[in-house]
PDB file of C-alpha atoms and ligand atoms in Angstrom:
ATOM      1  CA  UNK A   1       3.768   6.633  24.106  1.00 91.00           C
ATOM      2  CA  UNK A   2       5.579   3.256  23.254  1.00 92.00           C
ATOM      3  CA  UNK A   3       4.904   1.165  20.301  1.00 96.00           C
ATOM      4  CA  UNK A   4       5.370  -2.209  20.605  1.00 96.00           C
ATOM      5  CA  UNK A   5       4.499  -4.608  18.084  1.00 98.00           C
ATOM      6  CA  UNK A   6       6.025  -7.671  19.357  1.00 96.00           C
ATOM      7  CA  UNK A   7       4.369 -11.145  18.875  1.00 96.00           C
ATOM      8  CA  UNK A   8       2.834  -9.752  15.532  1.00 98.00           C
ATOM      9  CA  UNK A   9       3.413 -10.645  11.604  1.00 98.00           C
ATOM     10  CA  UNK A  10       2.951  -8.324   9.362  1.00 98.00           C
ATOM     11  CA  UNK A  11       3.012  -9.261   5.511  1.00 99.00           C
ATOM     12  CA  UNK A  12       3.758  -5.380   3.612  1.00 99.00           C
ATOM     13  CA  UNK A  13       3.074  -5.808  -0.403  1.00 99.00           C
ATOM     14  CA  UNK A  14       5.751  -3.831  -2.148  1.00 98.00           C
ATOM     15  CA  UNK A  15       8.489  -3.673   0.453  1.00 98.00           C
ATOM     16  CA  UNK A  16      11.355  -3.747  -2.113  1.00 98.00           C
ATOM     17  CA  UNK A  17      11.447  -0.242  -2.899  1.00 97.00           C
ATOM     18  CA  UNK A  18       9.757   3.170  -1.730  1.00 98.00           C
ATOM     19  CA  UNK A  19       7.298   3.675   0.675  1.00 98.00           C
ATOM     20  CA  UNK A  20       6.529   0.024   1.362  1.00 98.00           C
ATOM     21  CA  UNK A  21      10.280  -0.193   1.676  1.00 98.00           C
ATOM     22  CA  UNK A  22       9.797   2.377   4.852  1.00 98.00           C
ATOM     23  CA  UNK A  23       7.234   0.776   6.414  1.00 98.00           C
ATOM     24  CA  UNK A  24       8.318  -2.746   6.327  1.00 98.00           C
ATOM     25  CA  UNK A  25      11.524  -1.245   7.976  1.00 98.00           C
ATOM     26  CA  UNK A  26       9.363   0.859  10.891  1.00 98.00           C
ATOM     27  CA  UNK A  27       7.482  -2.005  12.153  1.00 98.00           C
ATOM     28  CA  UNK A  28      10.227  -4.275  11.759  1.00 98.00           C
ATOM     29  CA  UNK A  29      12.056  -1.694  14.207  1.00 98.00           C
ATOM     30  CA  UNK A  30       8.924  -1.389  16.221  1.00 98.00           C
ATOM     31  CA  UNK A  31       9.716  -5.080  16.838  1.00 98.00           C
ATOM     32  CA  UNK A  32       7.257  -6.919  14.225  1.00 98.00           C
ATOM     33  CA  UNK A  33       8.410 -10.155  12.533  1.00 98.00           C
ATOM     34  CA  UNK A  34       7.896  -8.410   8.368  1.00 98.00           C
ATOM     35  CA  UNK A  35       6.834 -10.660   5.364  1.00 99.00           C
ATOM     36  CA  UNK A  36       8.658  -8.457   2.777  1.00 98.00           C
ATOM     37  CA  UNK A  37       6.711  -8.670  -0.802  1.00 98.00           C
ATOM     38  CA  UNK A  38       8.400  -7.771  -4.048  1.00 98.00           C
ATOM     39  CA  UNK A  39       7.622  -8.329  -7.666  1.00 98.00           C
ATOM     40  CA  UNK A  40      10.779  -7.990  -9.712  1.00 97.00           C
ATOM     41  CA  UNK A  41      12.943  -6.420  -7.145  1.00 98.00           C
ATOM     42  CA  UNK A  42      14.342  -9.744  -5.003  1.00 98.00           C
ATOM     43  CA  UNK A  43      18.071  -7.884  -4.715  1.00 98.00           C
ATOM     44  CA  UNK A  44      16.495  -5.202  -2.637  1.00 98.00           C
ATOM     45  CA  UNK A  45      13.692  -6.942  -0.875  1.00 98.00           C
ATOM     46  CA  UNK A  46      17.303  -9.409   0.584  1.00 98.00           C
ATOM     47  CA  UNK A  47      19.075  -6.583   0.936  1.00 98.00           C
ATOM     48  CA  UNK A  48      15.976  -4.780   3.385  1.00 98.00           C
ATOM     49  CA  UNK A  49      15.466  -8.238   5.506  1.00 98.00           C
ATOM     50  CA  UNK A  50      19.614  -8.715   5.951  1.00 98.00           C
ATOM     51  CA  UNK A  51      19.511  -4.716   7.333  1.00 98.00           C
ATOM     52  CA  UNK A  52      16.796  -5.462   9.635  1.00 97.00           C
ATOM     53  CA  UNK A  53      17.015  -6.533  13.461  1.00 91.00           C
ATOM     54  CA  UNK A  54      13.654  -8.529  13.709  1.00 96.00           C
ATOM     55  CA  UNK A  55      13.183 -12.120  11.980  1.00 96.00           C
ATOM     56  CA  UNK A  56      12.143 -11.289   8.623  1.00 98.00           C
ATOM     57  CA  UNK A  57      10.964 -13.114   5.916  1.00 98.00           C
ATOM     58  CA  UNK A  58      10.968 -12.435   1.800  1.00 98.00           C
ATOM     59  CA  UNK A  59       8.035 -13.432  -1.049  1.00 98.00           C
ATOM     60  CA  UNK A  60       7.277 -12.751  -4.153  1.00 98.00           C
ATOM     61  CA  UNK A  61       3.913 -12.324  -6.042  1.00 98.00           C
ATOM     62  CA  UNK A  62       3.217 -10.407  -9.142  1.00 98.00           C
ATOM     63  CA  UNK A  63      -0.697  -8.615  -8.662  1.00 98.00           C
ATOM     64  CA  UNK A  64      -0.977  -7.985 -11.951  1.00 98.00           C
ATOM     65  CA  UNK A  65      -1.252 -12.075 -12.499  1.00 98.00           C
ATOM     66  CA  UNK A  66      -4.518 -13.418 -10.432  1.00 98.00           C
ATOM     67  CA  UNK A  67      -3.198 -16.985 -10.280  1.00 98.00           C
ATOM     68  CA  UNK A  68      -0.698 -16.025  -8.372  1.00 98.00           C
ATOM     69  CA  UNK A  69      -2.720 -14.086  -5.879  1.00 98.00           C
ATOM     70  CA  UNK A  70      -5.527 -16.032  -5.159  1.00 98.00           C
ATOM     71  CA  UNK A  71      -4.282 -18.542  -2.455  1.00 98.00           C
ATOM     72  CA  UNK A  72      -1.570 -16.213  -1.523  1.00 98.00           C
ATOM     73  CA  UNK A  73      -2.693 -15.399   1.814  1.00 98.00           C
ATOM     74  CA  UNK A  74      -3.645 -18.889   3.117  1.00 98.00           C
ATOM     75  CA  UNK A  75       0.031 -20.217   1.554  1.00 98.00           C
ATOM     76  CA  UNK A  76       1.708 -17.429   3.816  1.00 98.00           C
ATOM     77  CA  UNK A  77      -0.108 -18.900   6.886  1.00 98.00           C
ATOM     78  CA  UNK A  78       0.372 -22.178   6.378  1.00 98.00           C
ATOM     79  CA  UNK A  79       4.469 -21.773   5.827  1.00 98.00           C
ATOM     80  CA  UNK A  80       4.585 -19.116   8.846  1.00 98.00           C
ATOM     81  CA  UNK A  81       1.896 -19.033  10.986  1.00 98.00           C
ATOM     82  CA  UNK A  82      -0.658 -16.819  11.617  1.00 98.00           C
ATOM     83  CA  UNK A  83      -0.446 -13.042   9.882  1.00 98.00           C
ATOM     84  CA  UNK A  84      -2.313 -10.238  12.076  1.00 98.00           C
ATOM     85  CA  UNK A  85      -1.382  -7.212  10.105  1.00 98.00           C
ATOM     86  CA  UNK A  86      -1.804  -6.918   6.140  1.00 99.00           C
ATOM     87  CA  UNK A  87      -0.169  -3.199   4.720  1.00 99.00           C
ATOM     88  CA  UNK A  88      -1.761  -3.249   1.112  1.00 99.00           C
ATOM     89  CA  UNK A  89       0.789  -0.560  -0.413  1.00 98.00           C
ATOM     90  CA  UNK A  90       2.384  -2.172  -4.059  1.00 98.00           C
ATOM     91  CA  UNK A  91       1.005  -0.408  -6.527  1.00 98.00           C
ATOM     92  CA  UNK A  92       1.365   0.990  -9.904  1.00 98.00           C
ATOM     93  CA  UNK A  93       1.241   4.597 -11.755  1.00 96.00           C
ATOM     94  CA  UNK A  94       0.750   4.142 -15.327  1.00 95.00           C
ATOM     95  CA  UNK A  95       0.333   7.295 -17.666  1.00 94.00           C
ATOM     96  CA  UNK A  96      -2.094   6.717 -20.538  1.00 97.00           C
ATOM     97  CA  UNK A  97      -2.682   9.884 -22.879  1.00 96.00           C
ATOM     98  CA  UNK A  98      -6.484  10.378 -23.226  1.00 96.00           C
ATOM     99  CA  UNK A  99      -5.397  10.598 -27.011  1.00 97.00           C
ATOM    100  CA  UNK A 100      -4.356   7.139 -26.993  1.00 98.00           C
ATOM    101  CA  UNK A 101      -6.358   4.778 -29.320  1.00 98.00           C
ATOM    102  CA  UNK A 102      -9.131   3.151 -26.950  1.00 98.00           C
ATOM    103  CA  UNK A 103      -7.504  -0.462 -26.951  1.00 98.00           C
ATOM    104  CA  UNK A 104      -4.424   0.846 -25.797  1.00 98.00           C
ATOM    105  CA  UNK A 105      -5.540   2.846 -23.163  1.00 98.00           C
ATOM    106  CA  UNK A 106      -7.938  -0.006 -21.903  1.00 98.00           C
ATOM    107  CA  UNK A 107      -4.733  -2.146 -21.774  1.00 98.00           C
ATOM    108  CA  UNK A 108      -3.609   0.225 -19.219  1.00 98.00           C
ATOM    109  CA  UNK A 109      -6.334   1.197 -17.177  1.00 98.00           C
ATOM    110  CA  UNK A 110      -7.338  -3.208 -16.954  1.00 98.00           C
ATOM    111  CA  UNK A 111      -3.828  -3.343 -15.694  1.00 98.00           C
ATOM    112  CA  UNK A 112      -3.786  -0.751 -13.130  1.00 98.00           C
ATOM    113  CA  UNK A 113      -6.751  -1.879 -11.711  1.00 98.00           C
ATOM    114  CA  UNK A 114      -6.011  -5.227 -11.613  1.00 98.00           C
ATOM    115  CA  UNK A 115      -2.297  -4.733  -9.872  1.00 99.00           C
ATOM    116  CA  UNK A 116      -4.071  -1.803  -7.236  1.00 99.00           C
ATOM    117  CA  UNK A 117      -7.375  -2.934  -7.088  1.00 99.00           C
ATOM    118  CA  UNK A 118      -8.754  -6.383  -7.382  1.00 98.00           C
ATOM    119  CA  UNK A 119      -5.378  -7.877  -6.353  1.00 99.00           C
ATOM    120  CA  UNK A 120      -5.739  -6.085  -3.101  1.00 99.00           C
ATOM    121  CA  UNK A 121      -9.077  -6.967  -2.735  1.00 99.00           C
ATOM    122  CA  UNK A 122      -8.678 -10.808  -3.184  1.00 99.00           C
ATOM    123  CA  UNK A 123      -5.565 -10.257  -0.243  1.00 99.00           C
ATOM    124  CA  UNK A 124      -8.356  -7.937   2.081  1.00 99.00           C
ATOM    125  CA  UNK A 125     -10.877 -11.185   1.530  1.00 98.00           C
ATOM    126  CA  UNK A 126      -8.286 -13.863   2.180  1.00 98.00           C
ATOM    127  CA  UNK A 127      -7.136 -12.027   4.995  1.00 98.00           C
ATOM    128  CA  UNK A 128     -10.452 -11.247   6.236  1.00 98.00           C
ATOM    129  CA  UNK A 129     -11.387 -15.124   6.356  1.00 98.00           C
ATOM    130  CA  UNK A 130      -8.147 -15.642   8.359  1.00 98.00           C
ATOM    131  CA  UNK A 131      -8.399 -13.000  10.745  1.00 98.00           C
ATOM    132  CA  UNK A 132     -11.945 -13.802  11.401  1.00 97.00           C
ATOM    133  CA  UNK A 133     -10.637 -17.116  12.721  1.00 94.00           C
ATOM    134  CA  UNK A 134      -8.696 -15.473  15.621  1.00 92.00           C
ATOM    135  CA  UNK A 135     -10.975 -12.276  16.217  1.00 96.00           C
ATOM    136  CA  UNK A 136      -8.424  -9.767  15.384  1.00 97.00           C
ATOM    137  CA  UNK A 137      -6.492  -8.397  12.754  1.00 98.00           C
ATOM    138  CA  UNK A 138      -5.921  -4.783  10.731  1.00 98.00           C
ATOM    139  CA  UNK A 139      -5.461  -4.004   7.155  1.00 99.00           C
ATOM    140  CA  UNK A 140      -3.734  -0.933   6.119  1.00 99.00           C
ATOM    141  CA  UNK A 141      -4.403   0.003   2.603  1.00 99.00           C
ATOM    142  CA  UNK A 142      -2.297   2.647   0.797  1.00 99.00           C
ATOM    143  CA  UNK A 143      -4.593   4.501  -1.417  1.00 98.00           C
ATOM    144  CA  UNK A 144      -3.781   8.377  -2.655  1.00 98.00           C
ATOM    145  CA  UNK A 145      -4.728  11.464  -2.652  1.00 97.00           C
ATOM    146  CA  UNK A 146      -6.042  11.086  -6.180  1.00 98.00           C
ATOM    147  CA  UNK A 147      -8.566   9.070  -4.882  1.00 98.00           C
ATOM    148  CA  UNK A 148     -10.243  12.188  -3.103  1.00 98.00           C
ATOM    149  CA  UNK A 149      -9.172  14.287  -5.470  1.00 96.00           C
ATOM    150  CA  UNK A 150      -9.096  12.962  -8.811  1.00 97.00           C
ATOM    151  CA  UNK A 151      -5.777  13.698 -11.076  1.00 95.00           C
ATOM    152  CA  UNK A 152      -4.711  14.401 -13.873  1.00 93.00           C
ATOM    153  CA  UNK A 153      -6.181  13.145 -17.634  1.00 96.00           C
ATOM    154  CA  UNK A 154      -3.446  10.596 -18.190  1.00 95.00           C
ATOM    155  CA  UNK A 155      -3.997   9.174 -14.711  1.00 95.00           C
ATOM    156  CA  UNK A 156      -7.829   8.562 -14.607  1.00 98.00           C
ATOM    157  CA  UNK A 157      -6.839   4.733 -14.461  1.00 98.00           C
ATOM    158  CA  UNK A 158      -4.800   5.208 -11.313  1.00 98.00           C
ATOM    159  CA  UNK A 159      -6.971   8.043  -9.421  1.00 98.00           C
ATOM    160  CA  UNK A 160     -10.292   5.130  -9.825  1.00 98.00           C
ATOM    161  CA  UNK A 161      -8.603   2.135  -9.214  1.00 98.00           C
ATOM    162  CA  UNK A 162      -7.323   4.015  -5.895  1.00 98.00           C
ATOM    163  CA  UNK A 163     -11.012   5.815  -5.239  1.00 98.00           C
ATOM    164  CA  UNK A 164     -12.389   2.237  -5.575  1.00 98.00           C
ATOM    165  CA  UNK A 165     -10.416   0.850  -2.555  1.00 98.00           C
ATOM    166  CA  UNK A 166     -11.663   3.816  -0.148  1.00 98.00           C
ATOM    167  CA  UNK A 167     -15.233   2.152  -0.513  1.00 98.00           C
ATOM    168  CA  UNK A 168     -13.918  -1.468  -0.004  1.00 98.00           C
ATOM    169  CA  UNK A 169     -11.871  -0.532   3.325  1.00 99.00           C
ATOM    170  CA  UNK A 170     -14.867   1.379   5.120  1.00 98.00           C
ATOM    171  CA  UNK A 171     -17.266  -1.840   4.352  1.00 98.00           C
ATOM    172  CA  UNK A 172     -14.468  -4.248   5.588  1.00 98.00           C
ATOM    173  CA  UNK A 173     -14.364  -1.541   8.836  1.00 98.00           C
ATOM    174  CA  UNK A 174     -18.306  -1.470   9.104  1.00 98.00           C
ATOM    175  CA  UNK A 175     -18.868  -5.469   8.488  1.00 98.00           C
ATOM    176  CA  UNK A 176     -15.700  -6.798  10.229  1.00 98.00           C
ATOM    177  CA  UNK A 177     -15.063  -5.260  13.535  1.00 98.00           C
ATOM    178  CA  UNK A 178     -17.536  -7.126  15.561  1.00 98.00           C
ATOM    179  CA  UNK A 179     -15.138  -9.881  14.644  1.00 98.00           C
ATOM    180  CA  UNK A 180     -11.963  -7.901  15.603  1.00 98.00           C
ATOM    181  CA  UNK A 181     -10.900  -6.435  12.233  1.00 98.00           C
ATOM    182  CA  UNK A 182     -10.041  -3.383  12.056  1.00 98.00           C
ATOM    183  CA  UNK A 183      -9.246  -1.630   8.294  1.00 98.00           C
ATOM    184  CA  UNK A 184      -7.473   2.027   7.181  1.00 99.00           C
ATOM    185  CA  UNK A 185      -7.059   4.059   4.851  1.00 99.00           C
ATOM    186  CA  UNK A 186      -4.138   5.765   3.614  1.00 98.00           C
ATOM    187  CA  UNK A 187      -3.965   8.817   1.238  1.00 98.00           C
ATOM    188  CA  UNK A 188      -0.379  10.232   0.798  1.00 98.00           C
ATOM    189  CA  UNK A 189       0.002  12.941  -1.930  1.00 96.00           C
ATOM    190  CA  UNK A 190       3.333  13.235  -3.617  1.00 93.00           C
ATOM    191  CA  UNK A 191       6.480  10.668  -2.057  1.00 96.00           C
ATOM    192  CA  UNK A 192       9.409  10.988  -2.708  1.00 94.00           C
ATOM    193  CA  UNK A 193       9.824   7.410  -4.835  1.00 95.00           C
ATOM    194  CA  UNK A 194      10.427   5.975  -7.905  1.00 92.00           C
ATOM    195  CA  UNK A 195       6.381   6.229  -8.784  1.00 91.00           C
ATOM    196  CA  UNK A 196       6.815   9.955  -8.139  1.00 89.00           C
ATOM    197  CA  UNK A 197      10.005  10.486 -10.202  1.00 88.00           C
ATOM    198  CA  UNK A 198       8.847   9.320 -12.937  1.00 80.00           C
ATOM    199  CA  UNK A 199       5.446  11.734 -12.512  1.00 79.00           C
ATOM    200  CA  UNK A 200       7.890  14.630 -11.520  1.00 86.00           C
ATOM    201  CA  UNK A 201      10.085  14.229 -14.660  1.00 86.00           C
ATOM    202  CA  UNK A 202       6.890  14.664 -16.538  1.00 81.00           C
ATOM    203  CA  UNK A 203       5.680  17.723 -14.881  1.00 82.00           C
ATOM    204  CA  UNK A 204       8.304  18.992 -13.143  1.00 87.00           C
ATOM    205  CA  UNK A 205       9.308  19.660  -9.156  1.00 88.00           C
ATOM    206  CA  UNK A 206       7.660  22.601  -8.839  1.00 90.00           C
ATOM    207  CA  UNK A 207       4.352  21.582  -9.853  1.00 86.00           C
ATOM    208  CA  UNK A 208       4.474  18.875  -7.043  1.00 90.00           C
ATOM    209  CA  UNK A 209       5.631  22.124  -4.752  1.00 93.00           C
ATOM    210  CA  UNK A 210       3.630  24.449  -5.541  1.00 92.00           C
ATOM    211  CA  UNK A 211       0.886  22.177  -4.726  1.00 90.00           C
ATOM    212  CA  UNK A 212       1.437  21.917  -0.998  1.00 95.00           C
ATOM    213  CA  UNK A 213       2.340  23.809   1.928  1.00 96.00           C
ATOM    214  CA  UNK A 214       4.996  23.001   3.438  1.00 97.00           C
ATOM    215  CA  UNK A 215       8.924  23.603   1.569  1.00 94.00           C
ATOM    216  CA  UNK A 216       9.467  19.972   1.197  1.00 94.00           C
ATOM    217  CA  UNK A 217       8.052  17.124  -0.667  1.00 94.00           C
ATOM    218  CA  UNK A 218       6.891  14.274   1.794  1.00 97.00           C
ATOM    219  CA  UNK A 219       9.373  10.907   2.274  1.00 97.00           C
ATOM    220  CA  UNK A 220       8.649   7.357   2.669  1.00 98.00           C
ATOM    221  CA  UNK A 221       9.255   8.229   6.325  1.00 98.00           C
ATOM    222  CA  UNK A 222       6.938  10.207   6.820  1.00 98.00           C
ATOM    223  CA  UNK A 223       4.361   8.020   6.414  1.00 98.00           C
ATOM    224  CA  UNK A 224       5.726   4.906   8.012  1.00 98.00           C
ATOM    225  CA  UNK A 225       5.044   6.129  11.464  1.00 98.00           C
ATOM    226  CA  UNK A 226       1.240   6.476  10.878  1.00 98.00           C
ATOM    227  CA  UNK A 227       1.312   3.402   9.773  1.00 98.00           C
ATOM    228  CA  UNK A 228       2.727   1.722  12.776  1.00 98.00           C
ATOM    229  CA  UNK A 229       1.048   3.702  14.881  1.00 98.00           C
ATOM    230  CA  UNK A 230      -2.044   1.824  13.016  1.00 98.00           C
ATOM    231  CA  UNK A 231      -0.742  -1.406  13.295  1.00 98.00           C
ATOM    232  CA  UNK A 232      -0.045  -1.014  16.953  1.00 98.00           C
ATOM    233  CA  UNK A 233      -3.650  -1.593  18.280  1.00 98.00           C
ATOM    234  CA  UNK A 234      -3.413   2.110  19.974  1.00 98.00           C
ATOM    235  CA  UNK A 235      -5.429   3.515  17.352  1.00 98.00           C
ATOM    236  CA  UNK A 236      -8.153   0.925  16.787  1.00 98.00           C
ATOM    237  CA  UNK A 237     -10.990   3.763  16.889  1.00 98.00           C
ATOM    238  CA  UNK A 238     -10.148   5.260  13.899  1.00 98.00           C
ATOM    239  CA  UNK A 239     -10.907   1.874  11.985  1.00 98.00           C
ATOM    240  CA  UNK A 240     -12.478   2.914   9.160  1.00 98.00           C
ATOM    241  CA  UNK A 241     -10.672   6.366   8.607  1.00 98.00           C
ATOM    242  CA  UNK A 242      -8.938   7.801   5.899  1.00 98.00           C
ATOM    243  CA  UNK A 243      -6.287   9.661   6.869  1.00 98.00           C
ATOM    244  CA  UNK A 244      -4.422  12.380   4.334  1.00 98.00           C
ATOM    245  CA  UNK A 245      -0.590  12.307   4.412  1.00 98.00           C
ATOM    246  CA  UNK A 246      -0.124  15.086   1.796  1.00 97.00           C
ATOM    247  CA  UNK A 247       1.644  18.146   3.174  1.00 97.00           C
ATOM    248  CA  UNK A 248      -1.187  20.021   3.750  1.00 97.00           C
ATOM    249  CA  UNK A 249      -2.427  19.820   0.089  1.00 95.00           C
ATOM    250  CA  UNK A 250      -6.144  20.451   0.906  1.00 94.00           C
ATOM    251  CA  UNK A 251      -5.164  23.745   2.680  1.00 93.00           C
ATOM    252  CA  UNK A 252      -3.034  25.243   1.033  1.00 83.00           C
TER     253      UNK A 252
HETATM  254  N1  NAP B   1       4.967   8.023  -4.426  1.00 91.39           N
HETATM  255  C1  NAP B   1       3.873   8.757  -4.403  1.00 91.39           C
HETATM  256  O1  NAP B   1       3.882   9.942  -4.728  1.00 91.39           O
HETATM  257  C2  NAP B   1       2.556   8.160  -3.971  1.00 91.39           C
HETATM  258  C3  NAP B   1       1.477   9.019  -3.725  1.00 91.39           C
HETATM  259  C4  NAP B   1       0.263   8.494  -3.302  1.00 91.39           C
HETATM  260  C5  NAP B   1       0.124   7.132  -3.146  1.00 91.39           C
HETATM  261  N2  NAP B   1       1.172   6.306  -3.413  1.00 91.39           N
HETATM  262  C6  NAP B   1       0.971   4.867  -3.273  1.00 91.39           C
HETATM  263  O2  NAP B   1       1.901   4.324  -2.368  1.00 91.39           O
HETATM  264  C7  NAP B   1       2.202   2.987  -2.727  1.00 91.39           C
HETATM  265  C8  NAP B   1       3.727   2.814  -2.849  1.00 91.39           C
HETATM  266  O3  NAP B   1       4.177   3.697  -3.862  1.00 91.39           O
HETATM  267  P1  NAP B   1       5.730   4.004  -4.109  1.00 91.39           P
HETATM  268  O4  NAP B   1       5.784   5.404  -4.564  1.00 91.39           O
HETATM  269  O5  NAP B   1       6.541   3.553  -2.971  1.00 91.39           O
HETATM  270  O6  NAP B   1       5.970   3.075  -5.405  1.00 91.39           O
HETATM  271  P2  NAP B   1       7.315   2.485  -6.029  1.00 91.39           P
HETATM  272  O7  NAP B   1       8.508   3.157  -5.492  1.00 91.39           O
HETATM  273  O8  NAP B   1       7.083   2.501  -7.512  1.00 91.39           O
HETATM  274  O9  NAP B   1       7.295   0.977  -5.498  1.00 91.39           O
HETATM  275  C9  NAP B   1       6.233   0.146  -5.897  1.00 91.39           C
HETATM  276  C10 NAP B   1       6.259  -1.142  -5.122  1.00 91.39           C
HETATM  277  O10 NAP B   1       5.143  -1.943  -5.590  1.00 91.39           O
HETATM  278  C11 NAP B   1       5.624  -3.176  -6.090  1.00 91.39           C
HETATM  279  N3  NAP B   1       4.888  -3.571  -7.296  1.00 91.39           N
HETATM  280  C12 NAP B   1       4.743  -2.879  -8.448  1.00 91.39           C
HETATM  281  N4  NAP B   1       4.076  -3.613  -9.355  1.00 91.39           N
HETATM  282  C13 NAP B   1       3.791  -4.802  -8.752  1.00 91.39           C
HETATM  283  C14 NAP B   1       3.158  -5.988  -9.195  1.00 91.39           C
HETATM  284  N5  NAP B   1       2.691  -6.141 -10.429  1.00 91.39           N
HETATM  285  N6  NAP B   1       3.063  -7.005  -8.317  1.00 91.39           N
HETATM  286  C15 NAP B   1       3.555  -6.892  -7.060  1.00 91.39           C
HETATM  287  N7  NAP B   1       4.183  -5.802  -6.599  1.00 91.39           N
HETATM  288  C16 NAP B   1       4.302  -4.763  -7.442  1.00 91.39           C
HETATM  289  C17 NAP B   1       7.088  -2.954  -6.450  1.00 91.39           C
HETATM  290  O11 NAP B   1       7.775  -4.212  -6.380  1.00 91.39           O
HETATM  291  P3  NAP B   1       9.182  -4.495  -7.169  1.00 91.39           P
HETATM  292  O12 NAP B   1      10.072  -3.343  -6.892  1.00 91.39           O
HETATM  293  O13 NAP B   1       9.694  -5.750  -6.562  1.00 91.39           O
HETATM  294  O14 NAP B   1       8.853  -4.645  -8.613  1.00 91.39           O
HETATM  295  C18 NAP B   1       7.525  -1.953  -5.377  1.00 91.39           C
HETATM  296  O15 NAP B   1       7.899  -2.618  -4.201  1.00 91.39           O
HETATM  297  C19 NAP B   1       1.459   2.717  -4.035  1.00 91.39           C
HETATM  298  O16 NAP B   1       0.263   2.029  -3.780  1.00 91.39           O
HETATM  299  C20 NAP B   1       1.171   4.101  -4.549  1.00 91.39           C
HETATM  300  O17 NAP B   1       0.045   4.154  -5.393  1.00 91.39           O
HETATM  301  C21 NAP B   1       2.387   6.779  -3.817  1.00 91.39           C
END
């Protein structure tokens, strides 16, 4: 099977660092012109677009800040033309103790949802209004195995803001693909990234391990190529899906 995914522009939120990092890199390989999105990592998100052999591009836009995201879309058009993938993978992990006084622990949870939930949503509905205006596009949202299977006390926040956008990517399947879009889901369990180091230096590797059956914990690789495979048009079928990229974490 070849992949090609010339003549399309992909915008990938969170393409500085980790798994975003990964897949901005696989399509970009797989012959995509990538808008790379970063927040506060600009150094790295250069660094990616100078390494890569497509046209690339480089923005900026901090989800946890509305103003900034509403219009976002639309401006991306408008400077490059029109954008028929969106990968919806920035995100953010934030532990709040259930012992933590309330207001603190709201702080946290408003934030997390904001950055991995309503921020994504307002680029799925701008990019939804675009795409509808050349019948075709696909959204790839990264969500988590959380979202299926909850997580731990200090990570409620995270596990609902991600369960929330499971929901939001079936409708945009079911209401949208008469008009050519096309929506996934994506739920990897532990990665290999900064988010996960920080979770694994509070628990420890072999409680990520020991939770999964294979010897290894999963690498931003290995979930790039599902995601190209998604934004390739060859899997169009499974709009609406969630697929689990978790090292056999529900089997094991
Ligand atoms: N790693 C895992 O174990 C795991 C498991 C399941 C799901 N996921 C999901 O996979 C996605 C990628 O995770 P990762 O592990 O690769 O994370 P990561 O290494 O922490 O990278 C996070 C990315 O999101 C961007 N980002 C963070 N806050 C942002 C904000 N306020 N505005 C805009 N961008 C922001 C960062 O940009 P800057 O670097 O420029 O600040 C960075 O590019 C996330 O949605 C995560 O929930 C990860």
């Amino acid at each position: 099977m070849n992949i090609s995914l010339k003549n399309q522009r992909i915008l990938v939120t969170g393409a500085s660092r980790g798994i975003g990092r990964a897949i901005a890199k696989q399509l970009s390989d797989s012959g995509a012109e990538v808008i790379i999105h970063f927040n506060k990592n600009a150094a790295e998100a250069e660094k990616l677009k100078s390494e890569l052999m497509n046209p690339a591009f480089v923005e900026s836009c901090d989800l946890s800040d509305v103003k900034q995201v509403v219009g976002f879309i639309p401006k991306l058009v408008e400077k490059y033309g029109p954008i028929s993938g969106l990968v919806n993978n920035a995100g953010i992990a934030k532990s709040a103790s259930d012992d933590l006084p309330t207001e603190e622990w709201l702080k946290i949870w408003q934030e997390t949802v904001q950055v991995n939930t309503t921020s994504l949503a307002i680029l799925c509905k701008e990019f939804v209004e675009h795409a509808k205006s050349n019948q075709n596009g696909r959204i790839v949202n990264i969500s988590s195995r959380a979202a299926f299977r909850g997580d731990t006390s200090d990570y409620i926040a995270y596990a609902a803001s991600k369960g929330a956008i499971v929901s939001l990517t079936r409708s945009i399947a079911r209401q949208y693909g008469k008009q050519g879009i096309k929506s996934f889901l994506i739920a990897p369990g532990f990665t290999r990234t900064d988010m996960a180091d920080e979770i694994l230096s509070e628990y420890g590797e072999d409680f990520a391990l020991n939770d999964i059956a294979l010897n290894e914990l999963t690498k931003p690789e290995d979930i790039a190529p599902m995601v190209t495979l998604l934004c390739s048009g060859l899997a169009d079928h499974a709009t609406g899906a969630s697929i689990d990229i978790n090292a056999g974490s529900y089997v094991h």
